[in-house]
Amino acid sequence: EVQLVESGGGLVQPGGSLRLSCSASGFTFSSYTMHWVRQAPGKGLEYVSTINNNGDSTYYADSVKGRFTISRDNSKNTLHLQMTSLRAEDTAVHYCVKDRRYGDSSWEFDQWGQGTLVTVSS
Amino acid sequence: SSELAQDPAVSVALGQTVRITCQGDSLRTYYASWYQQKPGQAPVLVIYAKNKRPSGIPDRFSGSGSGNTASLTITGAQAEDEADFYCNSRDSSGAVLFGGGTKLAVL
């Protein structure tokens, strides 16, 4: 069974930093593209970032480009999202998401974690 | 920038058929995926590549598309289908798009 468990969320002041982690199990982590998708309270889904299976290609939404960095450690089956220069509009549940396709990216979000809440407020 | 437009809310009588639509220019080129999200839960992929169902998704869920419109159809809606539904695709610049979501009420 695929399991994705996010951690690292919490309350941070505007301009601050936070590092999210996602521990993956139940599948061959190193063979799948991984994504972060977020959802502000009471709002819809918003794409954040993607990293391919071996970590040498990354993609970001314009809203986070230059502030967030996605990375992965395939030896530890872990995905990370380093978030800096945080703004109030970054307040959201951040989901770790597995791509549907083995190997390359399908850009279809197959399995989702339960999410971790990031709150940016003074 | 490209967008995907969904009706904010749709209702269906128990056991009847409902179609939820998603419109956007990117859908002329890229397939849509659909996600169901129940309150307090993470989204679940219900349709990918326009009309394919992941294992475990009931066959009352189906997808279709033509031109700039993708559709998710639930044939014989059940009470447990009440949820928010989101479409998703990409645009020509590579940006990943989500629709604004449709709240489905099963009456």
Coordinates of C-alpha atoms in Angstrom, one line a residue:
Chain A
E1 CA 0.0 0.0 0.0
V2 CA 1.3 3.4 -1.0
Q3 CA 1.8 5.7 2.0
L4 CA 2.9 9.3 1.8
V5 CA 3.4 11.1 5.2
E6 CA 4.1 14.8 5.2
S7 CA 5.7 16.6 8.1
G8 CA 7.3 20.0 8.9
G9 CA 4.3 22.3 8.7
G10 CA 3.5 24.9 11.3
L11 CA 3.1 28.6 12.1
V12 CA 5.8 30.9 10.6
Q13 CA 6.1 34.6 10.4
P14 CA 6.0 36.4 7.0
G15 CA 9.4 36.3 5.5
G16 CA 10.3 33.2 7.3
S17 CA 11.3 29.7 6.2
L18 CA 10.1 26.2 6.6
R19 CA 11.1 22.8 5.3
L20 CA 8.5 20.2 4.5
S21 CA 9.3 16.5 4.2
C22 CA 7.4 13.6 2.8
S23 CA 8.2 10.0 3.8
A24 CA 7.2 7.5 1.1
S25 CA 6.6 3.8 1.4
G26 CA 4.8 1.0 -0.5
F27 CA 6.3 1.7 -3.9
T28 CA 9.7 2.1 -5.6
F29 CA 10.2 5.8 -4.7
S30 CA 13.2 6.3 -7.0
S31 CA 11.1 5.3 -10.0
Y32 CA 8.5 8.0 -9.7
T33 CA 8.2 11.7 -10.3
M34 CA 6.9 13.4 -7.2
H35 CA 4.9 16.6 -6.8
W36 CA 3.7 19.1 -4.2
V37 CA 0.2 20.5 -4.5
R38 CA -1.4 22.9 -2.0
Q39 CA -4.8 24.0 -0.9
A40 CA -5.5 27.3 0.9
P41 CA -8.3 27.0 3.6
G42 CA -11.7 26.8 1.9
K43 CA -10.1 27.1 -1.6
G44 CA -9.2 24.9 -4.6
L45 CA -6.1 23.0 -5.5
E46 CA -3.0 24.8 -6.6
Y47 CA 0.0 23.2 -8.2
V48 CA 3.4 24.0 -6.5
S49 CA 6.3 21.9 -7.7
T50 CA 7.6 18.7 -9.4
I51 CA 10.8 16.7 -9.3
N52 CA 11.5 13.9 -11.7
N53 CA 12.5 10.4 -10.4
N54 CA 16.3 10.9 -10.3
G55 CA 16.1 14.5 -9.1
D56 CA 17.8 16.2 -12.0
S57 CA 14.7 18.1 -13.3
T58 CA 12.5 20.4 -11.3
Y59 CA 9.5 22.6 -12.1
Y60 CA 7.8 25.3 -10.1
A61 CA 4.6 27.3 -10.3
D62 CA 5.2 31.0 -11.0
S63 CA 3.8 31.8 -7.6
V64 CA 6.7 30.0 -5.8
K65 CA 9.5 30.2 -8.3
G66 CA 12.7 31.6 -6.7
R67 CA 11.3 31.1 -3.2
F68 CA 10.7 27.3 -3.0
T69 CA 13.1 24.4 -3.7
I70 CA 12.0 20.9 -4.2
S71 CA 14.5 18.0 -3.6
R72 CA 14.5 14.3 -2.9
D73 CA 16.7 11.7 -1.2
N74 CA 16.0 8.4 -3.0
S75 CA 18.2 6.5 -0.5
K76 CA 15.8 7.6 2.3
N77 CA 12.5 7.6 0.2
T78 CA 12.0 11.2 1.2
L79 CA 10.8 14.3 -0.7
H80 CA 11.4 17.8 0.6
L81 CA 10.1 21.3 -0.1
Q82 CA 12.3 24.1 1.2
M83 CA 10.1 27.2 1.5
T84 CA 11.7 30.7 2.0
S85 CA 10.4 34.3 2.0
L86 CA 7.0 33.0 3.0
R87 CA 3.9 35.1 2.5
A88 CA 0.4 35.1 3.9
E89 CA -0.8 33.7 0.6
D90 CA 1.3 30.6 1.1
T91 CA -1.0 29.6 4.0
A92 CA -2.3 26.2 2.8
V93 CA -2.3 22.5 3.4
H94 CA 0.6 21.2 1.3
Y95 CA 0.2 17.7 -0.2
C96 CA 2.9 15.3 -1.2
V97 CA 1.7 13.6 -4.4
K98 CA 3.0 10.6 -6.4
D99 CA 2.9 10.7 -10.2
R100 CA 0.8 8.0 -11.8
R101 CA 3.4 6.8 -14.3
Y102 CA 6.5 4.6 -13.6
G103 CA 9.6 6.1 -15.0
D104 CA 8.8 9.4 -16.7
S105 CA 6.2 11.9 -15.7
S106 CA 2.5 11.7 -16.6
W107 CA 1.6 14.9 -14.7
E108 CA -1.3 13.0 -13.3
F109 CA -1.5 12.9 -9.5
D110 CA -2.0 9.3 -8.5
Q111 CA -1.6 9.1 -4.7
W112 CA -1.8 11.9 -2.2
G113 CA -0.6 12.2 1.4
Q114 CA -2.9 13.7 4.0
G115 CA -1.1 17.0 3.9
T116 CA 0.6 19.3 6.3
L117 CA -0.7 22.8 7.1
V118 CA 1.6 25.8 6.7
T119 CA 0.3 29.0 8.3
V120 CA 2.1 32.2 7.5
S121 CA 1.1 34.9 10.0
S122 CA 2.5 37.4 12.4
Chain B
S1 CA -2.3 32.7 -18.7
S2 CA -4.4 29.5 -19.4
E3 CA -7.3 28.6 -17.2
L4 CA -9.7 25.7 -16.6
A5 CA -13.2 26.8 -15.9
Q6 CA -15.7 24.7 -13.9
D7 CA -19.2 25.4 -12.6
P8 CA -19.0 26.1 -8.9
A9 CA -21.8 23.8 -8.0
V10 CA -24.0 21.1 -9.5
S11 CA -26.7 18.9 -8.0
V12 CA -28.1 15.5 -8.9
A13 CA -30.9 13.4 -7.6
L14 CA -29.9 10.1 -6.0
G15 CA -29.5 7.4 -8.7
Q16 CA -29.5 9.9 -11.6
T17 CA -26.8 10.9 -14.0
V18 CA -24.7 14.0 -13.7
R19 CA -22.1 15.6 -15.9
I20 CA -19.4 17.9 -14.6
T21 CA -17.6 20.0 -17.1
C22 CA -14.2 21.7 -17.4
Q23 CA -13.4 24.2 -20.1
G24 CA -10.1 25.6 -21.3
D25 CA -8.0 26.1 -24.4
S26 CA -5.4 23.7 -23.1
L27 CA -7.8 20.8 -23.4
R28 CA -7.6 21.0 -27.1
T29 CA -4.1 19.7 -26.7
Y30 CA -3.8 18.0 -23.4
Y31 CA -5.9 15.3 -21.7
A32 CA -7.8 16.1 -18.5
S33 CA -7.6 14.3 -15.2
W34 CA -10.3 14.4 -12.5
Y35 CA -10.0 14.3 -8.7
Q36 CA -12.7 13.8 -6.1
Q37 CA -12.2 15.4 -2.7
K38 CA -14.5 14.7 0.3
P39 CA -14.5 17.1 3.3
G40 CA -11.4 16.8 5.4
Q41 CA -9.8 14.3 3.0
A42 CA -7.1 14.4 0.4
P43 CA -8.1 14.3 -3.2
V44 CA -8.4 11.0 -5.1
L45 CA -7.7 10.5 -8.8
V46 CA -10.9 9.2 -10.4
I47 CA -10.1 9.7 -14.1
Y48 CA -6.9 10.2 -16.0
A49 CA -5.9 10.6 -19.7
K50 CA -9.5 11.9 -20.4
N51 CA -11.3 8.6 -19.9
K52 CA -9.3 6.0 -18.0
R53 CA -10.2 4.9 -14.5
P54 CA -7.6 3.9 -11.8
S55 CA -8.1 0.6 -10.2
G56 CA -10.7 0.7 -7.4
I57 CA -12.7 3.6 -8.9
P58 CA -16.3 2.5 -9.5
D59 CA -17.3 2.2 -13.2
R60 CA -20.1 4.7 -12.7
F61 CA -17.4 7.3 -13.1
S62 CA -16.5 8.0 -16.7
G63 CA -14.6 10.7 -18.6
S64 CA -14.9 12.2 -22.0
G65 CA -13.8 15.3 -23.9
S66 CA -14.2 17.2 -27.1
G67 CA -12.6 20.4 -28.3
N68 CA -12.0 22.7 -25.3
T69 CA -14.2 20.8 -22.9
A70 CA -13.6 17.8 -20.7
S71 CA -16.4 16.0 -18.8
L72 CA -16.8 13.8 -15.9
T73 CA -20.0 11.8 -15.8
I74 CA -21.4 9.9 -12.8
T75 CA -24.0 7.4 -13.9
G76 CA -26.3 6.5 -11.1
A77 CA -25.0 8.9 -8.5
Q78 CA -24.7 7.6 -4.9
A79 CA -24.9 9.5 -1.7
E80 CA -21.2 8.9 -1.1
D81 CA -20.3 10.7 -4.4
E82 CA -21.1 14.0 -2.8
A83 CA -17.8 15.9 -2.9
D84 CA -15.7 18.5 -4.6
F85 CA -14.4 17.6 -8.1
Y86 CA -11.4 19.2 -9.7
C87 CA -10.2 18.9 -13.3
N88 CA -6.5 19.2 -14.1
S89 CA -4.4 19.5 -17.2
R90 CA -1.3 21.3 -18.5
D91 CA -0.9 24.2 -21.0
S92 CA 1.5 24.7 -23.8
S93 CA 4.0 26.5 -21.6
G94 CA 4.1 23.4 -19.4
A95 CA 2.2 25.0 -16.5
V96 CA 0.1 22.7 -14.5
L97 CA -3.5 23.9 -14.2
F98 CA -6.4 23.0 -11.9
G99 CA -10.0 24.0 -12.4
G100 CA -11.6 26.0 -9.6
G101 CA -13.6 22.9 -8.5
T102 CA -17.3 21.8 -8.6
K103 CA -19.2 21.1 -5.5
L104 CA -21.5 18.1 -6.2
A105 CA -24.6 17.7 -4.1
V106 CA -26.5 14.5 -4.2
L107 CA -30.2 15.1 -3.3

